[in-house]
mmCIF file of C-alpha atoms in Angstrom:
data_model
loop_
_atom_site.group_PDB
_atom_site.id
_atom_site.type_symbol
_atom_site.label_atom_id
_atom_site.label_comp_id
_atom_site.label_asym_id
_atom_site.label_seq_id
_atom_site.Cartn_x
_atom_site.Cartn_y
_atom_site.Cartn_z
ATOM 1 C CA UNK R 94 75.089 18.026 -64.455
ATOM 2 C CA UNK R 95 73.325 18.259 -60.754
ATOM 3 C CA UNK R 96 75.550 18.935 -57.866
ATOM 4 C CA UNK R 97 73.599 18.389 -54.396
ATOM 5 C CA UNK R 98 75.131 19.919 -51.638
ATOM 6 C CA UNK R 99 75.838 17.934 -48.811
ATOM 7 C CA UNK R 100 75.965 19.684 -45.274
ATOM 8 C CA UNK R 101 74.522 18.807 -41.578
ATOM 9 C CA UNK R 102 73.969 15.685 -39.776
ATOM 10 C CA UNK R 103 74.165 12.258 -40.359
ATOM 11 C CA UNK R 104 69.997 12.450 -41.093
ATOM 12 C CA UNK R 105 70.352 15.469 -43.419
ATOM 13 C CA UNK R 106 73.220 13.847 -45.553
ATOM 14 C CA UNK R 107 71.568 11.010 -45.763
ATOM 15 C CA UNK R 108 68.538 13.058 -47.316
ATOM 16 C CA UNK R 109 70.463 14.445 -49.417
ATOM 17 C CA UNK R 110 72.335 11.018 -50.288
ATOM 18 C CA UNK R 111 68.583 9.524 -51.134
ATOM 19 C CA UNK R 112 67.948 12.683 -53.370
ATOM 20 C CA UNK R 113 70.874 12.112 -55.426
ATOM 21 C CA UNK R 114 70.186 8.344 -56.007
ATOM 22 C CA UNK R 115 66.796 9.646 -57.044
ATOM 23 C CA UNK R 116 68.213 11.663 -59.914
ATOM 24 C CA UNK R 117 70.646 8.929 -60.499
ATOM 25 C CA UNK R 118 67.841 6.482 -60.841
ATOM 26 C CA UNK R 119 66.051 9.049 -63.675
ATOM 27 C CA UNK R 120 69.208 8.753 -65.559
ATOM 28 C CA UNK R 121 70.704 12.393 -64.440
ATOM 29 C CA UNK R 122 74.423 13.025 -64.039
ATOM 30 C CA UNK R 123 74.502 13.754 -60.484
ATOM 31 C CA UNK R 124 77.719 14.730 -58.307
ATOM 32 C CA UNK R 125 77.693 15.226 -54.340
ATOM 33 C CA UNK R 126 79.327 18.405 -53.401
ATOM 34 C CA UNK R 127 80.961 17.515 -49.859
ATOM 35 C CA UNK R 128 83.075 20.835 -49.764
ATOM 36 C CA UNK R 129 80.844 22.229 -46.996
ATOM 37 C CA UNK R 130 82.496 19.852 -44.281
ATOM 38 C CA UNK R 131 85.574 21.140 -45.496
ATOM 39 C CA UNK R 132 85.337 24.324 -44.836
ATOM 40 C CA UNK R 133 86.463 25.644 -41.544
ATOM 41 C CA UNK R 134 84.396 29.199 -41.269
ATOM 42 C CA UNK R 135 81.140 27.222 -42.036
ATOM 43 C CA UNK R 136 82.021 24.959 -39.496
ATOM 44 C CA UNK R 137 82.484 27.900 -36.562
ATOM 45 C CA UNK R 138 79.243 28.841 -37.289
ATOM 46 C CA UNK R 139 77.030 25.999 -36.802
ATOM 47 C CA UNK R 140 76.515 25.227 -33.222
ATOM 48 C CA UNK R 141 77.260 21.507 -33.564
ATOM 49 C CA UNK R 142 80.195 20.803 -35.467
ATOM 50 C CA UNK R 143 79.482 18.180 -37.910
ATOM 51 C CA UNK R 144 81.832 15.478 -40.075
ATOM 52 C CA UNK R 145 81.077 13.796 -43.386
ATOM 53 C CA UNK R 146 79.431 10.507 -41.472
ATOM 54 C CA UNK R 147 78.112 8.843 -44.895
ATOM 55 C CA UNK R 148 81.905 7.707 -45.255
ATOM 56 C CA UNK R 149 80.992 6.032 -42.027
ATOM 57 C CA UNK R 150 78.311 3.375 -43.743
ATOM 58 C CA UNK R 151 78.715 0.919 -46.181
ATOM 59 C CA UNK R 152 77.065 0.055 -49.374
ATOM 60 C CA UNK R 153 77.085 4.052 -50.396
ATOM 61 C CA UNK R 154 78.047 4.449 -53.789
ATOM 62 C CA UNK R 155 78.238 8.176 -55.290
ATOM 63 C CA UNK R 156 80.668 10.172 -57.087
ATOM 64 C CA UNK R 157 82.232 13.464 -55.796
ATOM 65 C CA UNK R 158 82.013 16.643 -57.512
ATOM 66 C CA UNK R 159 85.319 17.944 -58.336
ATOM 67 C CA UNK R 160 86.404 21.688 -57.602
ATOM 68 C CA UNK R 161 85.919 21.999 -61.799
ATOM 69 C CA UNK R 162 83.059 20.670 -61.753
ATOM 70 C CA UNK R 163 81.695 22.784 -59.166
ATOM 71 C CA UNK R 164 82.489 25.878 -61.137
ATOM 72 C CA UNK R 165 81.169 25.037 -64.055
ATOM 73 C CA UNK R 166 78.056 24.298 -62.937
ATOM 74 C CA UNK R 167 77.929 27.781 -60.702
ATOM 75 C CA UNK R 168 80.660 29.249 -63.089
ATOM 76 C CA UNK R 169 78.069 32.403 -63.605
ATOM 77 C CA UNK R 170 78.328 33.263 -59.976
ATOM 78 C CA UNK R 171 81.334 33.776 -60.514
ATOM 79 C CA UNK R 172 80.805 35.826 -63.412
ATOM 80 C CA UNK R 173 78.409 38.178 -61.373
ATOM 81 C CA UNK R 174 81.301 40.156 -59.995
ATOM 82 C CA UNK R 175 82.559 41.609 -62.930
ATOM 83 C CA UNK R 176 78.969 41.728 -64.566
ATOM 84 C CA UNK R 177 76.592 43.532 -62.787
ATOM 85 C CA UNK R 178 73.585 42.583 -65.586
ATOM 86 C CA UNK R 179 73.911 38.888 -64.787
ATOM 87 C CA UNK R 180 72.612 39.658 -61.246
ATOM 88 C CA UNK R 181 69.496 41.823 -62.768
ATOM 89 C CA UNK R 182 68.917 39.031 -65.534
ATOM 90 C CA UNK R 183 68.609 36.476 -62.730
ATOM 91 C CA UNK R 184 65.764 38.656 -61.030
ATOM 92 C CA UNK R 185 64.049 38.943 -64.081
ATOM 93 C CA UNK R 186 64.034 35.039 -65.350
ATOM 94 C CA UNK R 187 65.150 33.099 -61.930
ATOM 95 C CA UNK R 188 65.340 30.163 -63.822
ATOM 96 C CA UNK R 189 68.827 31.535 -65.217
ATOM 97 C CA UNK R 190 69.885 31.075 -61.671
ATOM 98 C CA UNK R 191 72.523 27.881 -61.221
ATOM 99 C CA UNK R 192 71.614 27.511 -57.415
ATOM 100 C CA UNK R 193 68.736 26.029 -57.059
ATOM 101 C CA UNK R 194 67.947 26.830 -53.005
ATOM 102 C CA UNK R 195 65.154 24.728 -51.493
ATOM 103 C CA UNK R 196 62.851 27.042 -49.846
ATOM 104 C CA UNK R 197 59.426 24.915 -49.501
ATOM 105 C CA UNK R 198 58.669 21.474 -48.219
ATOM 106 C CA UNK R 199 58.393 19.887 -51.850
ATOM 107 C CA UNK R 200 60.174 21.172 -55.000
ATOM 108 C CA UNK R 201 58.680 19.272 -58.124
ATOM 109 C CA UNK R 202 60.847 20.829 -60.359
ATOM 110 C CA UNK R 203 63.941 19.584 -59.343
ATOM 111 C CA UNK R 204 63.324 16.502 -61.532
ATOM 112 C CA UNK R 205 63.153 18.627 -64.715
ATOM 113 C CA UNK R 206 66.922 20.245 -64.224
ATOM 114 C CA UNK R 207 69.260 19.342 -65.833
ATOM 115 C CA UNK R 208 72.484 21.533 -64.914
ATOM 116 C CA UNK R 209 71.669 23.038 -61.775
ATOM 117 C CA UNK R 210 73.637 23.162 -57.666
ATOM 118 C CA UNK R 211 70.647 21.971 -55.532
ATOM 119 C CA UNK R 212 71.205 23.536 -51.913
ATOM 120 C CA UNK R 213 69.130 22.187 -48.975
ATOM 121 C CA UNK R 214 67.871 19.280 -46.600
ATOM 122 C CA UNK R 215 64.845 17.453 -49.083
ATOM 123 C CA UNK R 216 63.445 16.017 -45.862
ATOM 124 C CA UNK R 217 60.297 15.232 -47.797
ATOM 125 C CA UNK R 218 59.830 11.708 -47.903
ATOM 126 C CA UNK R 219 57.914 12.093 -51.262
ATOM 127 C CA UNK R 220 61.213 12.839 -52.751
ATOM 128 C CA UNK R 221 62.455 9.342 -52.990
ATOM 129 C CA UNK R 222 60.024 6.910 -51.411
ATOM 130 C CA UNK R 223 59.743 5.041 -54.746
ATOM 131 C CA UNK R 224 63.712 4.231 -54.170
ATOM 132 C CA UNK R 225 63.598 3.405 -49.923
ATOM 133 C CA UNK R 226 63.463 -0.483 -50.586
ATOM 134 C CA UNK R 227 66.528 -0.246 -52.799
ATOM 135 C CA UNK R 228 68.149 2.067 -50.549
ATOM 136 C CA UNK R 229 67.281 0.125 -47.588
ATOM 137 C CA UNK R 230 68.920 -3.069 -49.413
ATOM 138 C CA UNK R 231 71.942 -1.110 -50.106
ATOM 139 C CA UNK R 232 72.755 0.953 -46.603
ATOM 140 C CA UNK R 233 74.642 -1.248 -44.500
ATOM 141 C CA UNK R 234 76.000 -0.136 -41.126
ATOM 142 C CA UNK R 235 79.250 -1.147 -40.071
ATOM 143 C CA UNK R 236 80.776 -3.904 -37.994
ATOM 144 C CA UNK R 237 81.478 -3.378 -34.278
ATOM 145 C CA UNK R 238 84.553 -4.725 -33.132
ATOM 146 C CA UNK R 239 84.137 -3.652 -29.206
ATOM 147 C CA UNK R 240 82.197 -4.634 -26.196
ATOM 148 C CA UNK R 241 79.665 -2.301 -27.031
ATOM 149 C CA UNK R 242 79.166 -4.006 -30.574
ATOM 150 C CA UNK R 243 78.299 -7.331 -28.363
ATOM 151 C CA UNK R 244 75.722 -5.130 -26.466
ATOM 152 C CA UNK R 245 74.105 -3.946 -29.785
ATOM 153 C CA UNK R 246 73.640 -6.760 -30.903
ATOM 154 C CA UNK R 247 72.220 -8.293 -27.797
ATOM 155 C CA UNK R 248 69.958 -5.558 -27.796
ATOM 156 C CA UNK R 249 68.908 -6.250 -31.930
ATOM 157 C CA UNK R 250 67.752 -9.957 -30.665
ATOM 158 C CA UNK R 251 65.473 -8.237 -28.058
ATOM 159 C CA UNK R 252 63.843 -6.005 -30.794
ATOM 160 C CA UNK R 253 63.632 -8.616 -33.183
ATOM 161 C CA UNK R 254 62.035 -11.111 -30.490
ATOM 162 C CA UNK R 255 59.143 -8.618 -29.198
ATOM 163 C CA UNK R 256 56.680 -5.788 -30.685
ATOM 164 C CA UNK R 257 59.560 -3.715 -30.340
ATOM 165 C CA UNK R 258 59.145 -0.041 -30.759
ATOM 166 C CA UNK R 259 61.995 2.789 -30.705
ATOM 167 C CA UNK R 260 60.812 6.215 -29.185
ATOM 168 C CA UNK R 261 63.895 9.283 -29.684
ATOM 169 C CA UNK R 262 63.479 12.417 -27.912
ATOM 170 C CA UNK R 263 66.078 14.752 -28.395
ATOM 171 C CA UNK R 264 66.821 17.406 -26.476
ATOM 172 C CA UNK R 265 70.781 19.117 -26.172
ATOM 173 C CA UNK R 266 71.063 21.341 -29.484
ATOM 174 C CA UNK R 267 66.858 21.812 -29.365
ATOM 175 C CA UNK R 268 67.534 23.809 -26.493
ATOM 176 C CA UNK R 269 70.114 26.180 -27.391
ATOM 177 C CA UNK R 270 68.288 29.733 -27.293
ATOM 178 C CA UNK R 271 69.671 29.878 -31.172
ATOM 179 C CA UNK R 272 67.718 26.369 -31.960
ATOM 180 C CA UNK R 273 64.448 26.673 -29.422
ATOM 181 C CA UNK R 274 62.246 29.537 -31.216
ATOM 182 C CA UNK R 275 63.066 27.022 -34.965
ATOM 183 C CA UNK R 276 62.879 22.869 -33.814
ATOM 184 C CA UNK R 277 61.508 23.369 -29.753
ATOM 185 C CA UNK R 278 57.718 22.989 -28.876
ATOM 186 C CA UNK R 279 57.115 20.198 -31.513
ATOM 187 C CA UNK R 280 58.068 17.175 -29.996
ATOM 188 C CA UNK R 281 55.975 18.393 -26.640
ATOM 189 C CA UNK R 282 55.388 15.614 -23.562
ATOM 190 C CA UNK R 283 51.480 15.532 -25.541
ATOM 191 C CA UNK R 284 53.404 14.638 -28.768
ATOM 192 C CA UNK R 285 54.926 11.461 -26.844
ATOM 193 C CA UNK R 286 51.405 10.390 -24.729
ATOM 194 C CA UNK R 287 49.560 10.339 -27.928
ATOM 195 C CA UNK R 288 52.079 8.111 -30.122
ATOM 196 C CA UNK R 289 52.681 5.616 -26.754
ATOM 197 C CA UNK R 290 49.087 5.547 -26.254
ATOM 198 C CA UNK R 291 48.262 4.585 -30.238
ATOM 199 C CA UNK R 292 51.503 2.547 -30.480
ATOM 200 C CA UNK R 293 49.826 0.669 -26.965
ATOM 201 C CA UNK R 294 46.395 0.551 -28.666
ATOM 202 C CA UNK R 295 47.434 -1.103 -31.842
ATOM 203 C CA UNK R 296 50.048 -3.170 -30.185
ATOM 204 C CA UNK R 297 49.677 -3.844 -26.242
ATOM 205 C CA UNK R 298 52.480 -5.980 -25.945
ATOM 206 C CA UNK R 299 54.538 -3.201 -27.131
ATOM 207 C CA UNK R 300 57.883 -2.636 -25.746
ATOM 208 C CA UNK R 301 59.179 0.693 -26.095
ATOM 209 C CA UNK R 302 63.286 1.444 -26.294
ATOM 210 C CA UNK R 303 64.506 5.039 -26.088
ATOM 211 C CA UNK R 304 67.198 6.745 -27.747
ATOM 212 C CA UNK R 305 68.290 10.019 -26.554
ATOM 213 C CA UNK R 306 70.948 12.505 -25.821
ATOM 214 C CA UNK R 307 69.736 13.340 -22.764
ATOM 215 C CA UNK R 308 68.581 9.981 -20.594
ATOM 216 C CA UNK R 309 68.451 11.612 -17.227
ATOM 217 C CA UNK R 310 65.588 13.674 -18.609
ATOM 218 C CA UNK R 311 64.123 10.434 -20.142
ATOM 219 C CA UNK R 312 64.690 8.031 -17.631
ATOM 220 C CA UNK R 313 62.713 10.645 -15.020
ATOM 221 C CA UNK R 314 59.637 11.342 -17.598
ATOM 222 C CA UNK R 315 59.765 8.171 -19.387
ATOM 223 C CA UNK R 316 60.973 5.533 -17.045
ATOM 224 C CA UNK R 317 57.406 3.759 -16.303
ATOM 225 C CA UNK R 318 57.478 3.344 -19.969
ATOM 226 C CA UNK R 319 60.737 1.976 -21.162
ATOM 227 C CA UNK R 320 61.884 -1.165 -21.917
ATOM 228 C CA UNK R 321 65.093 0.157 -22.609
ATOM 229 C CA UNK R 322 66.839 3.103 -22.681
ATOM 230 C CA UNK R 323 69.897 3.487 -24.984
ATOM 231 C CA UNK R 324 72.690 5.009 -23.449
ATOM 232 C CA UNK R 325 75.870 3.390 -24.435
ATOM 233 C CA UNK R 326 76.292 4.623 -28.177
ATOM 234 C CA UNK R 327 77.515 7.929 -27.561
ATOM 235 C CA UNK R 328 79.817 10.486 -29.633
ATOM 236 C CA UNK R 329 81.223 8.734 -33.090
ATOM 237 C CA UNK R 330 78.979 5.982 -31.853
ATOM 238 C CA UNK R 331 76.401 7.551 -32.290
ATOM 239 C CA UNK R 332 75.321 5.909 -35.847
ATOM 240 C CA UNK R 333 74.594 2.924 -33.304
ATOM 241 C CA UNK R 334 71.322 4.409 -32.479
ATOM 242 C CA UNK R 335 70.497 4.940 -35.925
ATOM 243 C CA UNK R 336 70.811 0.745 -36.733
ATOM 244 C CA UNK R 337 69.037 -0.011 -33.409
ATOM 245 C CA UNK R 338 65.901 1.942 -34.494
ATOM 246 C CA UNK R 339 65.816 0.456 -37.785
ATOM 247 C CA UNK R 340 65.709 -3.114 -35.882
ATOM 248 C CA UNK R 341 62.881 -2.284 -33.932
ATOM 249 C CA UNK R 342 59.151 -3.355 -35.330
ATOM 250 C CA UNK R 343 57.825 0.706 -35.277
ATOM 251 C CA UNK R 344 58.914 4.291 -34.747
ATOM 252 C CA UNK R 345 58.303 7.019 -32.787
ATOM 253 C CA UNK R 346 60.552 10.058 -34.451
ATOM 254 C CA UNK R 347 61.564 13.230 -33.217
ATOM 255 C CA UNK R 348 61.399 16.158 -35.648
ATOM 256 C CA UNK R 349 64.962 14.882 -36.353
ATOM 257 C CA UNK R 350 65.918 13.841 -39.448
ATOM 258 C CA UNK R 351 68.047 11.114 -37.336
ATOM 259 C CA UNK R 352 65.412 9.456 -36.333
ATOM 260 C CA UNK R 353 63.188 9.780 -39.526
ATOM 261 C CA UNK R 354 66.139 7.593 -40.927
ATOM 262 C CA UNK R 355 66.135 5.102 -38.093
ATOM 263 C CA UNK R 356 62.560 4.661 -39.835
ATOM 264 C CA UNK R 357 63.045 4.536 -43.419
ATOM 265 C CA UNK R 358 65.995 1.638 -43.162
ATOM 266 C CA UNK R 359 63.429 -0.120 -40.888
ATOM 267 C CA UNK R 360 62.480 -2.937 -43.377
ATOM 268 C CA UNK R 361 59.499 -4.442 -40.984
ATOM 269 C CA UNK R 362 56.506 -4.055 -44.021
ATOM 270 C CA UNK R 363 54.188 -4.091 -41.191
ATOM 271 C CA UNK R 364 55.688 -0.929 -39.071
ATOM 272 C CA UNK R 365 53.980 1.752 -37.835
ATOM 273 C CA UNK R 366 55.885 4.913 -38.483
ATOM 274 C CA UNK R 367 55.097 7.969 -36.302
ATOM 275 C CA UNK R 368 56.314 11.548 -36.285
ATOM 276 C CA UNK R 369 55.396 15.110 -35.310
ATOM 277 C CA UNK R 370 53.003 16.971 -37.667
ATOM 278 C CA UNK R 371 55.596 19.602 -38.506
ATOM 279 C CA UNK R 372 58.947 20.040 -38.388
ATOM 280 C CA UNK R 373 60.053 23.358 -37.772
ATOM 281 C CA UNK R 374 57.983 26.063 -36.047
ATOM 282 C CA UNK R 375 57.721 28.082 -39.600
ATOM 283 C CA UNK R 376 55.631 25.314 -40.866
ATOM 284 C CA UNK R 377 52.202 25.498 -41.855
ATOM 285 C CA UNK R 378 50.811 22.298 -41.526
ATOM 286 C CA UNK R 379 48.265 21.515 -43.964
ATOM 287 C CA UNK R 380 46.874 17.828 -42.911
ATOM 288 C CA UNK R 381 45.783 16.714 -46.538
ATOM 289 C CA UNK R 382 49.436 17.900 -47.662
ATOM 290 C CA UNK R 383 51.366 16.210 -45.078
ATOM 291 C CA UNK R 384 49.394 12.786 -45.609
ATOM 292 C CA UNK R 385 50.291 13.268 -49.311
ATOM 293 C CA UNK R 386 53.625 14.470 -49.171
ATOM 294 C CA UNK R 387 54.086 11.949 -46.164
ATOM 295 C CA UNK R 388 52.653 9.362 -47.055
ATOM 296 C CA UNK R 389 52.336 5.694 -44.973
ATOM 297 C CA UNK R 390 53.205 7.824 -41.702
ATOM 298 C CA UNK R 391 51.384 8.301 -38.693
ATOM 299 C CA UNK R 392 51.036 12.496 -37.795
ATOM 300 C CA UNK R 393 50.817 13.600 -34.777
ATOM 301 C CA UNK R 394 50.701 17.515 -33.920
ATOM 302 C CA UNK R 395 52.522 18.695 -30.957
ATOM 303 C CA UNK R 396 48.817 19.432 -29.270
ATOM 304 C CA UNK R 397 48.471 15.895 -29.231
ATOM 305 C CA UNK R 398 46.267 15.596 -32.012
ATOM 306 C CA UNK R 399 46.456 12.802 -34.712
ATOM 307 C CA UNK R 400 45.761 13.936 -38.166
#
């Protein structure tokens, strides 16, 4: 059995939803471990406190990994503390090890396991693109039954009437002095000019709508170049943005795994599909990698610079 470990934002679980339908797909047994949302130290210690959102969507269809289950995949963790040689064997011959944590930007050899507790975000889109159509088929948002579902959907015939093109900047959690030195820099004002400017020379009746959580800073920066700016879906409402993005024609991500998935569910077969070269500062980007491990995307580094 395969337990995946689900943890972080709606973006990340999302990955790690698509990762497990990927195994599924190979004929694995695959479980979804969602014990990290339950747990209420884990939760003190991430700076935005996050909630099990794939309940949130329909059309997701996974099974749970039960507390047994769980142990018996890890069960010789366990066993560690009363037998000091398990921990030496597992230096010696790390493939005796029952976590599996992701420590690279592509793991082939997760599709060889076969009893193993997969720990990590699988961002990669080379992970699953084969499966995106069927997922995309699947993944449905749910019904609004507010004014602000009336103004979503007002905005969805807008997208779906011109060259429509979503642009998400986030800021708020970026910032924090814990976040800055890992995620800021990336998504840099060059970043932005160069994906408007190709977005405007492949399409120059483009019409750009922004998501972000902070709109003052767009609206000041960005407002000779919005259509739109999104700033009604806020809080638990927040999954909002995520549909509108996928309605528009093309994307302009973040490095945020929220808007990489406002991409993927886009089905236009046409889209353009832009985002930052890397996504973390500890990245190395290689450009024949990326286009590889990324590939059908539009990279752009944070210089300003398409690859």
């Amino acid at each position: 059995m395969i337990i995946i470990r689900v943890m972080g934002g709606l973006g990340n679980q999302l990955q790690q939803y698509a990762l497990y339908k990927k195994l599924e797909s190979m004929g694995k047994e695959v479980r979804l471990d969602i014990s990290w949302f339950q747990n209420a130290d884990v939760q003190e210690s991430v700076l935005a406190e996050r909630r099990l959102e794939l309940d949130d969507l329909n059309g997701i269809s996974c099974r749970r990994a039960a507390p047994e289950e769980i142990r018996g995949v890890l069960g010789r963790l366990w066993e560690e503390k009363e037998n000091p040689l398990a921990r030496v064997k597992r230096k010696l011959h790390p493939a005796s090890d029952p976590c599996f944590l992701e420590s690279d930007m592509y793991h082939e050899q997760i599709f060889q396991f076969e009893d193993k507790y997969l720990a990590g975000y699988w961002a990669c889109e080379k992970y699953y693109a084969d499966i995106l159509e069927k997922l995309r088929r699947e993944i449905r948002f749910p019904e609004e039954n507010d004014s602000l579902g009336g103004r979503n959907q007002d905005m969805i015939r807008r997208m779906q009437e011109t060259e429509s093109v979503s642009v998400h900047i986030r800021r708020g959690d970026y910032l924090d002095a814990a976040n800055r030195p890992i995620f800021g820099g990336i998504s840099t004002k060059d970043y932005y000019r160069a994906a408007l400017d190709y977005m405007k020379e492949k399409y120059p009746q483009a019409e750009f709508f922004f998501f972000s959580d902070d709109t003052p800073y767009v609206r000041e920066h960005y407002g000779e170049e919005a259509c739109e700016v999104i700033d009604w879906n806020q809080g638990e409402k927040s999954i909002y943005d995520m549909m509108l993005m996928s309605h528009c024609k093309h994307n302009i991500c973040a490095n945020s795994t929220f808007s990489f998935w406002g991409a993927r569910l886009n089905p236009n077969e046409s889209k353009i599909t832009i985002r930052p070269s890397i996504h973390k500062n500890t990245q190395i980007c290689i450009p024949e990698q990326m286009k590889e491990l990324w590939a059908g995307w539009t990279l752009i580094t944070p210089q300003g610079k398409l690859l």
